[in-house]
């Protein structure tokens, strides 16, 4: 949609579509007016038979919503997909803030043209700032499939997610939705949306995400925007900036009941080419080259095992300090800092000499309670010798349940590394810009930088094809329609 009306002349921003029971579709989107006021607008597909819905018609009565009293003109944006109430109304939520409290406002409608604002907020958290791209959806407590946005009931939890404008992180929390007054309460108030301790979809470069329900395959799919970590001057030179991440399925982790799990959509497997399988034992302090040929487009699935004796020795040794409380992927020095049980994992997009490399790894530490805590990290500090690139170390704790092996999946695509720990309980997207570890010069290494333990790694590596995405021509769209 083009910014061509007074109510969106300063920008057509985030919007969400809702499929109505009769198969028609409505879109609500935020427009920034000629006076830079954020308003909500309505649009319809010009031709419902167009499989790509390329053209949209804006409702002549736009805007349908303006900032309510008490909300500043630039703090009212990003309407969600609507969900059905038991009374037969449609309900949406919109992100905002009051002073420093991030909030989600709630509106009911029957026709998407007129709205009734509820007196209550869906939710709000003090000191979290503006909530952008709020998302609200149900997840099953018992099944791994996705749910339509309107589903509710005893076997359902609801997710509230918000993109924090102040920090540029996407936070979420699991909780309970009360339809009668349009409110939601987190299961654990200590990890509420936007708190420094709260859960994130992704601990790397990942923002402004949005889910939708895929009714054909019964799954909920998460899309995200991946920004840049190089300089603006480089972006101008390239002629483009930012892109979408690989779409992921998202569901409640039925094993823990406390977090979501995300996984690349199954269609990604259609890009897999040749594969190689490896079973390697890696001694402490070792770096092992993995012969997979060119390593710029890879899909890696791996599981790791540490000898039981090594774990028991650490747990039983009172001289081993309880470091888990102090350890942090971001602040504890990256993959070169050695501990008794880590780091170990893969160095992707690496040169032969390892002058450039991006390690993705586990680090296990003993807590004060003498239990082990596992961290999943990506270290981009040596990802490039370029000096105009931000090179942070990303990551967080990843839950590992009794009897589980440590597992990771890594998607490598030239300048993007998407890593999934323990089936997607913790995810990390990295934007890296190697200067030498590119094309045929990019290598893959397996490493174990632990001091005291040998690690066994069983893994499979696929070469990945390009998706070859091309713009559709009008003729191709017409051919699809005729088909």
Coordinates of C-alpha atoms in Angstrom, one line a residue:
X1 CA 0.0 0.0 0.0
X2 CA 1.3 3.4 -0.9
X3 CA 1.3 6.4 1.5
X4 CA -1.0 8.5 -0.7
X5 CA -3.7 9.8 1.6
X6 CA -3.7 12.5 4.3
X7 CA -4.2 9.8 7.0
X8 CA -1.1 7.9 6.0
X9 CA 1.1 10.4 4.0
X10 CA 3.9 10.1 6.6
X11 CA 3.9 6.3 6.4
X12 CA 1.9 3.1 6.0
X13 CA 3.1 1.2 9.0
X14 CA 2.4 -2.2 10.6
X15 CA -1.0 -3.8 10.1
X16 CA -2.8 -7.1 10.5
X17 CA -5.3 -9.0 8.4
X18 CA -8.3 -10.8 9.7
X19 CA -10.2 -13.5 7.7
X20 CA -13.9 -13.2 8.3
X21 CA -16.3 -16.3 8.4
X22 CA -17.5 -15.6 4.9
X23 CA -13.9 -15.8 3.5
X24 CA -13.5 -12.1 3.0
X25 CA -10.5 -10.3 4.5
X26 CA -10.1 -7.0 6.2
X27 CA -6.8 -5.2 7.0
X28 CA -6.2 -2.7 9.8
X29 CA -3.0 -0.8 9.6
X30 CA -1.3 2.2 11.2
X31 CA -1.0 5.4 9.2
X32 CA 1.1 8.4 10.2
X33 CA -1.0 11.4 9.1
X34 CA 0.1 14.7 7.4
X35 CA 0.5 16.0 11.0
X36 CA 2.4 12.9 12.2
X37 CA -0.5 11.6 14.3
X38 CA -0.8 7.8 14.5
X39 CA -4.2 6.5 13.4
X40 CA -5.7 3.2 12.4
X41 CA -7.0 2.6 8.9
X42 CA -9.1 0.0 7.2
X43 CA -8.4 -1.6 3.8
X44 CA -9.9 -4.5 1.7
X45 CA -8.4 -6.6 -1.1
X46 CA -9.4 -5.3 -4.5
X47 CA -9.8 -8.8 -5.8
X48 CA -10.3 -11.7 -3.4
X49 CA -9.5 -14.2 -6.3
X50 CA -6.0 -12.8 -6.6
X51 CA -3.9 -15.5 -4.8
X52 CA -1.3 -12.9 -3.8
X53 CA -3.8 -10.1 -2.8
X54 CA -1.5 -7.6 -4.4
X55 CA -3.9 -4.7 -4.6
X56 CA -5.8 -3.1 -1.7
X57 CA -8.6 -0.6 -1.5
X58 CA -8.6 1.9 1.4
X59 CA -11.9 2.5 3.2
X60 CA -13.2 6.0 2.3
X61 CA -14.1 6.7 5.9
X62 CA -10.5 6.3 7.2
X63 CA -9.2 6.7 9.8
X64 CA -11.4 4.4 11.8
X65 CA -9.5 5.0 15.1
X66 CA -7.6 8.0 16.4
X67 CA -5.5 8.2 19.7
X68 CA -7.9 8.2 22.6
X69 CA -7.8 10.8 25.4
X70 CA -4.6 10.5 27.5
X71 CA -2.6 8.8 24.7
X72 CA 0.0 11.0 22.8
X73 CA -0.3 11.3 19.0
X74 CA 2.9 9.3 18.4
X75 CA 2.1 6.5 20.8
X76 CA -0.8 4.6 19.1
X77 CA 0.2 1.9 16.6
X78 CA 0.2 -1.6 15.2
X79 CA -3.2 -3.2 15.5
X80 CA -3.4 -7.0 15.9
X81 CA -5.4 -9.6 14.0
X82 CA -8.9 -9.6 15.5
X83 CA -10.3 -12.4 17.5
X84 CA -14.0 -13.4 18.1
X85 CA -15.6 -12.9 21.5
X86 CA -18.4 -15.2 22.7
X87 CA -20.8 -12.4 22.1
X88 CA -19.9 -12.5 18.4
X89 CA -18.0 -9.2 18.4
X90 CA -14.4 -8.8 17.1
X91 CA -11.7 -7.7 19.5
X92 CA -8.3 -6.1 18.7
X93 CA -5.5 -4.7 20.8
X94 CA -3.2 -1.8 19.9
X95 CA 0.2 -0.9 21.5
X96 CA 0.8 2.3 23.4
X97 CA 2.2 3.8 26.6
X98 CA 1.3 6.1 29.4
X99 CA 4.4 7.9 30.7
X100 CA 6.9 5.0 30.9
X101 CA 4.3 2.2 31.3
X102 CA 3.9 0.1 28.2
X103 CA 0.3 -0.9 27.6
X104 CA -2.0 -2.6 25.1
X105 CA -5.4 -1.0 24.6
X106 CA -8.5 -3.1 23.7
X107 CA -11.3 -2.3 21.3
X108 CA -14.4 -4.2 20.2
X109 CA -16.1 -3.9 16.8
X110 CA -18.8 -5.6 14.7
X111 CA -18.0 -4.1 11.4
X112 CA -14.3 -2.9 11.6
X113 CA -15.5 0.7 11.0
X114 CA -16.8 1.7 14.4
X115 CA -15.1 0.7 17.6
X116 CA -15.9 0.6 21.3
X117 CA -12.8 1.1 23.6
X118 CA -12.8 -1.2 26.7
X119 CA -12.3 0.6 30.1
X120 CA -9.6 -2.0 30.9
X121 CA -6.2 -2.6 29.4
X122 CA -5.3 -6.0 28.0
X123 CA -2.1 -5.6 30.0
X124 CA 0.5 -3.0 31.0
X125 CA 3.9 -3.2 32.6
X126 CA 5.6 -0.1 34.3
X127 CA 8.9 1.2 33.1
X128 CA 8.9 -0.8 29.9
X129 CA 8.2 2.2 27.5
X130 CA 6.3 2.1 24.2
X131 CA 4.9 -1.3 23.2
X132 CA 5.2 -1.8 19.4
X133 CA 3.9 -4.6 17.3
X134 CA 1.8 -6.1 20.1
X135 CA 0.8 -9.7 19.4
X136 CA -1.9 -11.7 21.2
X137 CA -2.7 -15.4 20.5
X138 CA -3.7 -18.7 22.1
X139 CA -1.5 -21.7 22.4
X140 CA -2.5 -25.3 23.3
X141 CA -1.3 -26.7 26.7
X142 CA -1.5 -30.3 25.4
X143 CA -0.8 -30.2 21.6
X144 CA 2.0 -29.0 19.5
X145 CA -0.3 -27.6 16.7
X146 CA -1.2 -24.0 16.4
X147 CA -4.6 -22.5 17.2
X148 CA -6.8 -20.0 15.4
X149 CA -6.6 -16.6 17.1
X150 CA -10.2 -16.8 18.4
X151 CA -9.8 -20.1 20.2
X152 CA -10.2 -20.1 24.0
X153 CA -10.9 -22.7 26.7
X154 CA -9.4 -24.7 29.6
X155 CA -6.6 -26.3 27.6
X156 CA -5.4 -23.0 26.3
X157 CA -2.9 -20.4 27.4
X158 CA -2.5 -17.0 25.9
X159 CA 0.7 -15.2 24.8
X160 CA 1.2 -11.5 25.0
X161 CA 4.2 -10.3 23.1
X162 CA 5.4 -6.7 22.6
X163 CA 8.4 -5.2 20.7
X164 CA 10.1 -2.8 23.1
X165 CA 10.8 0.5 21.4
X166 CA 13.3 1.5 24.0
X167 CA 15.5 -1.6 23.7
X168 CA 14.5 -3.1 20.3
X169 CA 13.8 -6.5 21.8
X170 CA 10.8 -8.8 21.4
X171 CA 9.5 -9.9 24.8
X172 CA 6.7 -12.3 25.5
X173 CA 5.0 -14.0 28.5
X174 CA 2.6 -16.9 29.0
X175 CA -0.6 -16.2 30.9
X176 CA -4.4 -16.4 31.2
X177 CA -6.9 -14.3 29.2
X178 CA -10.2 -13.2 30.8
X179 CA -12.7 -12.6 28.0
X180 CA -15.3 -11.0 30.2
X181 CA -13.3 -7.8 30.8
X182 CA -10.6 -8.2 28.1
X183 CA -7.7 -8.5 30.4
X184 CA -4.7 -10.9 30.6
X185 CA -2.5 -11.9 33.6
X186 CA 0.9 -13.5 33.3
X187 CA 1.5 -16.9 35.0
X188 CA 4.7 -15.6 36.5
X189 CA 4.7 -11.8 37.3
X190 CA 8.5 -11.8 37.8
X191 CA 9.0 -12.5 34.1
X192 CA 6.3 -10.2 32.8
X193 CA 6.4 -8.7 29.3
X194 CA 9.4 -6.3 28.8
X195 CA 11.1 -6.9 32.1
X196 CA 14.9 -7.5 31.9
X197 CA 14.3 -11.0 33.2
X198 CA 11.4 -11.8 30.9
X199 CA 11.5 -14.3 28.0
X200 CA 12.4 -13.2 24.5
X201 CA 11.5 -14.8 21.1
X202 CA 15.2 -14.4 20.1
X203 CA 18.3 -13.2 21.9
X204 CA 19.9 -11.8 18.8
X205 CA 19.0 -9.4 16.0
X206 CA 15.3 -10.0 15.8
X207 CA 12.5 -7.4 16.1
X208 CA 8.9 -6.3 15.1
X209 CA 7.7 -9.9 14.8
X210 CA 4.2 -11.0 14.1
X211 CA 2.4 -14.4 14.1
X212 CA -0.5 -15.6 12.0
X213 CA -2.5 -18.8 12.0
X214 CA -2.0 -21.1 9.0
X215 CA -5.4 -22.8 8.7
X216 CA -4.3 -25.1 6.0
X217 CA -1.5 -26.8 8.0
X218 CA -2.9 -26.1 11.5
X219 CA 0.1 -24.2 12.7
X220 CA 1.0 -20.7 14.0
X221 CA 3.8 -19.0 12.1
X222 CA 6.1 -16.3 13.3
X223 CA 7.8 -13.8 11.0
X224 CA 10.4 -11.3 12.1
X225 CA 12.4 -8.3 10.8
X226 CA 16.2 -8.7 11.0
X227 CA 18.0 -5.4 11.1
X228 CA 21.6 -4.6 10.2
X229 CA 24.6 -4.6 12.4
X230 CA 26.9 -2.7 10.0
X231 CA 27.1 1.0 9.4
X232 CA 24.5 3.1 7.7
X233 CA 27.2 4.1 5.1
X234 CA 27.6 0.4 4.3
X235 CA 23.8 0.1 3.8
X236 CA 23.8 3.0 1.4
X237 CA 26.6 1.5 -0.5
X238 CA 24.8 -1.9 -0.7
X239 CA 21.6 -0.2 -1.7
X240 CA 19.4 -2.1 0.7
X241 CA 19.0 -2.7 4.4
X242 CA 17.3 -5.3 6.6
X243 CA 15.3 -8.4 5.7
X244 CA 12.9 -11.0 7.0
X245 CA 14.1 -14.0 9.0
X246 CA 13.2 -17.6 8.2
X247 CA 9.5 -18.2 9.2
X248 CA 9.1 -20.3 12.3
X249 CA 6.4 -22.4 13.8
X250 CA 5.6 -21.3 17.4
X251 CA 3.9 -23.4 20.1
X252 CA 3.9 -23.7 23.9
X253 CA 6.6 -26.1 25.2
X254 CA 4.3 -28.8 26.5
X255 CA 7.3 -30.4 28.4
X256 CA 8.0 -27.3 30.5
X257 CA 4.7 -25.4 30.2
X258 CA 6.6 -22.2 30.8
X259 CA 8.0 -21.1 27.5
X260 CA 7.5 -21.2 23.7
X261 CA 9.4 -23.4 21.2
X262 CA 10.2 -22.1 17.7
X263 CA 11.3 -24.1 14.8
X264 CA 12.0 -23.3 11.1
X265 CA 9.0 -24.1 9.0
X266 CA 9.1 -27.6 7.4
X267 CA 9.3 -26.0 3.9
X268 CA 12.9 -25.0 4.6
X269 CA 13.8 -28.7 4.2
X270 CA 12.9 -28.5 0.5
X271 CA 16.0 -26.4 0.1
X272 CA 18.3 -29.2 1.4
X273 CA 20.8 -30.6 -1.1
X274 CA 23.5 -33.1 -0.3
X275 CA 24.2 -34.1 3.3
X276 CA 27.0 -35.6 5.4
X277 CA 26.7 -37.3 8.8
X278 CA 29.4 -37.2 11.5
X279 CA 30.0 -38.8 14.9
X280 CA 33.0 -37.2 16.5
X281 CA 34.6 -37.3 20.0
X282 CA 36.2 -34.0 20.8
X283 CA 38.8 -33.7 23.6
X284 CA 39.2 -30.6 25.8
X285 CA 40.8 -27.7 23.9
X286 CA 40.2 -29.1 20.4
X287 CA 39.1 -27.5 17.2
X288 CA 38.2 -30.0 14.4
X289 CA 37.6 -29.0 10.8
X290 CA 34.4 -30.5 9.4
X291 CA 34.7 -31.3 5.7
X292 CA 31.4 -30.2 4.1
X293 CA 32.8 -28.2 1.2
X294 CA 31.5 -24.7 0.8
X295 CA 30.0 -23.6 4.1
X296 CA 28.0 -20.4 3.3
X297 CA 24.6 -22.0 3.0
X298 CA 24.1 -24.8 5.6
X299 CA 21.5 -26.5 7.8
X300 CA 23.2 -28.2 10.8
X301 CA 21.3 -30.5 13.2
X302 CA 23.4 -31.8 16.1
X303 CA 23.3 -33.5 19.5
X304 CA 26.0 -33.5 22.1
X305 CA 26.7 -35.8 25.0
X306 CA 29.0 -35.2 27.9
X307 CA 30.3 -38.2 29.9
X308 CA 28.2 -38.8 33.0
X309 CA 31.4 -39.1 35.1
X310 CA 32.5 -35.6 34.0
X311 CA 29.2 -34.1 35.1
X312 CA 29.2 -36.0 38.4
X313 CA 32.8 -35.0 39.1
X314 CA 31.9 -31.3 38.6
X315 CA 28.8 -31.5 40.8
X316 CA 30.7 -33.4 43.5
X317 CA 33.8 -31.1 43.5
X318 CA 33.3 -28.4 46.2
X319 CA 36.3 -26.5 44.8
X320 CA 34.4 -25.8 41.5
X321 CA 32.7 -22.5 42.2
X322 CA 29.0 -21.9 41.6
X323 CA 29.4 -19.7 38.5
X324 CA 26.0 -20.1 37.0
X325 CA 24.6 -17.0 38.8
X326 CA 27.4 -14.9 37.5
X327 CA 27.7 -16.3 34.0
X328 CA 26.1 -14.5 31.1
X329 CA 26.5 -15.1 27.4
X330 CA 26.7 -11.4 26.8
X331 CA 29.2 -10.4 29.5
X332 CA 31.3 -13.4 30.2
X333 CA 33.9 -13.1 27.4
X334 CA 32.5 -15.3 24.7
X335 CA 33.7 -18.6 23.4
X336 CA 37.4 -18.1 24.3
X337 CA 36.7 -18.1 28.0
X338 CA 37.1 -21.7 29.2
X339 CA 35.2 -23.4 31.9
X340 CA 35.0 -27.0 33.2
X341 CA 32.0 -27.9 31.0
X342 CA 32.2 -25.5 28.1
X343 CA 32.1 -23.8 25.7
X344 CA 31.5 -26.4 22.9
X345 CA 29.7 -26.2 19.6
X346 CA 30.4 -25.1 16.0
X347 CA 32.3 -22.2 14.5
X348 CA 30.4 -21.2 11.3
X349 CA 31.4 -18.8 8.5
X350 CA 35.1 -19.4 9.6
X351 CA 38.3 -18.9 7.7
X352 CA 40.9 -21.7 7.6
X353 CA 43.0 -19.8 10.1
X354 CA 40.0 -18.9 12.3
X355 CA 40.8 -15.2 11.9
X356 CA 37.1 -14.8 11.2
X357 CA 34.5 -17.1 12.8
X358 CA 31.1 -17.1 14.5
X359 CA 30.9 -19.7 17.3
X360 CA 27.5 -21.1 18.3
X361 CA 27.9 -23.0 21.5
X362 CA 26.6 -24.4 24.8
X363 CA 28.2 -23.5 28.2
X364 CA 27.3 -25.5 31.3
X365 CA 27.8 -24.0 34.8
X366 CA 27.2 -25.1 38.3
X367 CA 24.7 -23.1 40.3
X368 CA 24.6 -22.3 44.1
X369 CA 22.1 -25.2 44.4
X370 CA 24.7 -27.5 43.0
X371 CA 22.6 -28.1 39.9
X372 CA 23.8 -27.6 36.4
X373 CA 22.5 -24.7 34.3
X374 CA 22.9 -24.6 30.5
X375 CA 23.5 -21.5 28.4
X376 CA 23.1 -21.2 24.6
X377 CA 25.2 -18.5 23.0
X378 CA 26.5 -17.0 19.7
X379 CA 29.7 -15.1 19.7
X380 CA 30.0 -12.6 16.8
X381 CA 33.0 -10.8 18.3
X382 CA 35.4 -12.4 15.8
X383 CA 32.8 -12.7 13.0
X384 CA 34.5 -10.0 10.8
X385 CA 37.7 -8.1 10.6
X386 CA 35.6 -5.1 9.4
X387 CA 35.7 -2.3 11.9
X388 CA 32.3 -0.7 11.1
X389 CA 30.3 -3.7 12.4
X390 CA 28.7 -4.2 15.8
X391 CA 29.9 -7.6 17.1
X392 CA 28.0 -8.5 20.3
X393 CA 27.8 -11.9 22.1
X394 CA 24.2 -13.1 22.3
X395 CA 22.4 -15.7 24.2
X396 CA 20.6 -16.9 27.4
X397 CA 19.8 -19.8 29.6
X398 CA 18.2 -22.8 27.8
X399 CA 16.1 -25.3 29.8
X400 CA 17.4 -28.8 29.7
X401 CA 15.2 -31.5 31.2
X402 CA 16.3 -34.7 32.8
X403 CA 17.3 -37.3 30.3
X404 CA 17.6 -34.8 27.4
X405 CA 20.7 -34.6 25.2
X406 CA 21.9 -31.2 24.3
X407 CA 20.7 -30.3 20.8
X408 CA 21.1 -27.4 18.4
X409 CA 20.1 -26.5 14.9
X410 CA 21.9 -23.8 12.9
X411 CA 20.9 -22.2 9.6
X412 CA 23.7 -20.5 7.9
X413 CA 23.0 -18.1 5.0
X414 CA 26.0 -15.9 4.0
X415 CA 25.5 -13.1 6.5
X416 CA 22.8 -14.6 8.8
X417 CA 23.1 -17.3 11.4
X418 CA 19.9 -18.5 13.0
X419 CA 20.5 -20.9 15.9
X420 CA 17.9 -23.0 17.8
X421 CA 18.8 -24.6 21.2
X422 CA 17.0 -27.6 22.7
X423 CA 14.3 -27.8 20.0
X424 CA 13.9 -24.0 19.8
X425 CA 13.5 -23.2 23.5
X426 CA 16.2 -20.5 23.1
X427 CA 16.8 -18.9 19.7
X428 CA 19.5 -16.6 18.5
X429 CA 19.7 -14.7 15.2
X430 CA 23.0 -13.1 14.2
X431 CA 23.8 -10.7 11.5
X432 CA 27.5 -11.1 10.5
X433 CA 29.7 -9.7 7.8
X434 CA 32.8 -11.8 7.2
X435 CA 35.2 -10.3 4.7
X436 CA 37.3 -13.4 3.9
X437 CA 35.0 -16.3 5.2
X438 CA 32.8 -16.0 2.2
X439 CA 31.7 -18.3 -0.7
X440 CA 34.3 -21.1 -1.2
X441 CA 36.6 -19.8 1.6
X442 CA 33.9 -20.2 4.3
X443 CA 34.6 -23.3 6.5
X444 CA 32.9 -25.2 9.3
X445 CA 34.6 -26.3 12.6
X446 CA 33.6 -28.3 15.6
X447 CA 35.2 -27.1 18.8
X448 CA 35.4 -28.0 22.5
X449 CA 36.9 -25.3 24.6
X450 CA 36.0 -27.0 27.9
X451 CA 38.8 -27.6 30.4
X452 CA 37.8 -30.9 31.9
X453 CA 35.5 -32.8 29.6
X454 CA 35.4 -34.7 26.4
X455 CA 32.3 -34.1 24.2
X456 CA 30.7 -36.5 21.8
X457 CA 29.0 -34.8 18.8
X458 CA 26.6 -36.5 16.4
X459 CA 25.4 -34.3 13.7
X460 CA 24.2 -34.0 10.1
X461 CA 25.1 -31.1 7.7
X462 CA 23.1 -30.2 4.6
X463 CA 24.2 -28.0 1.8
X464 CA 21.3 -25.6 1.2
X465 CA 20.0 -24.3 -2.1
X466 CA 18.9 -20.7 -2.7
X467 CA 15.2 -20.1 -2.6
X468 CA 15.4 -18.2 -6.0
X469 CA 12.6 -15.8 -5.0
X470 CA 11.5 -13.7 -7.9
X471 CA 8.9 -11.0 -8.1
X472 CA 5.6 -12.2 -9.6
X473 CA 4.6 -10.7 -12.9
X474 CA 1.0 -9.6 -13.5
X475 CA 0.9 -12.4 -16.1
X476 CA 2.0 -15.0 -13.6
X477 CA -0.7 -13.9 -11.2
X478 CA -3.4 -14.1 -13.9
X479 CA -2.1 -17.6 -14.8
X480 CA -2.4 -18.7 -11.1
X481 CA -5.9 -17.2 -10.9
X482 CA -7.0 -19.1 -14.1
X483 CA -5.5 -22.3 -12.7

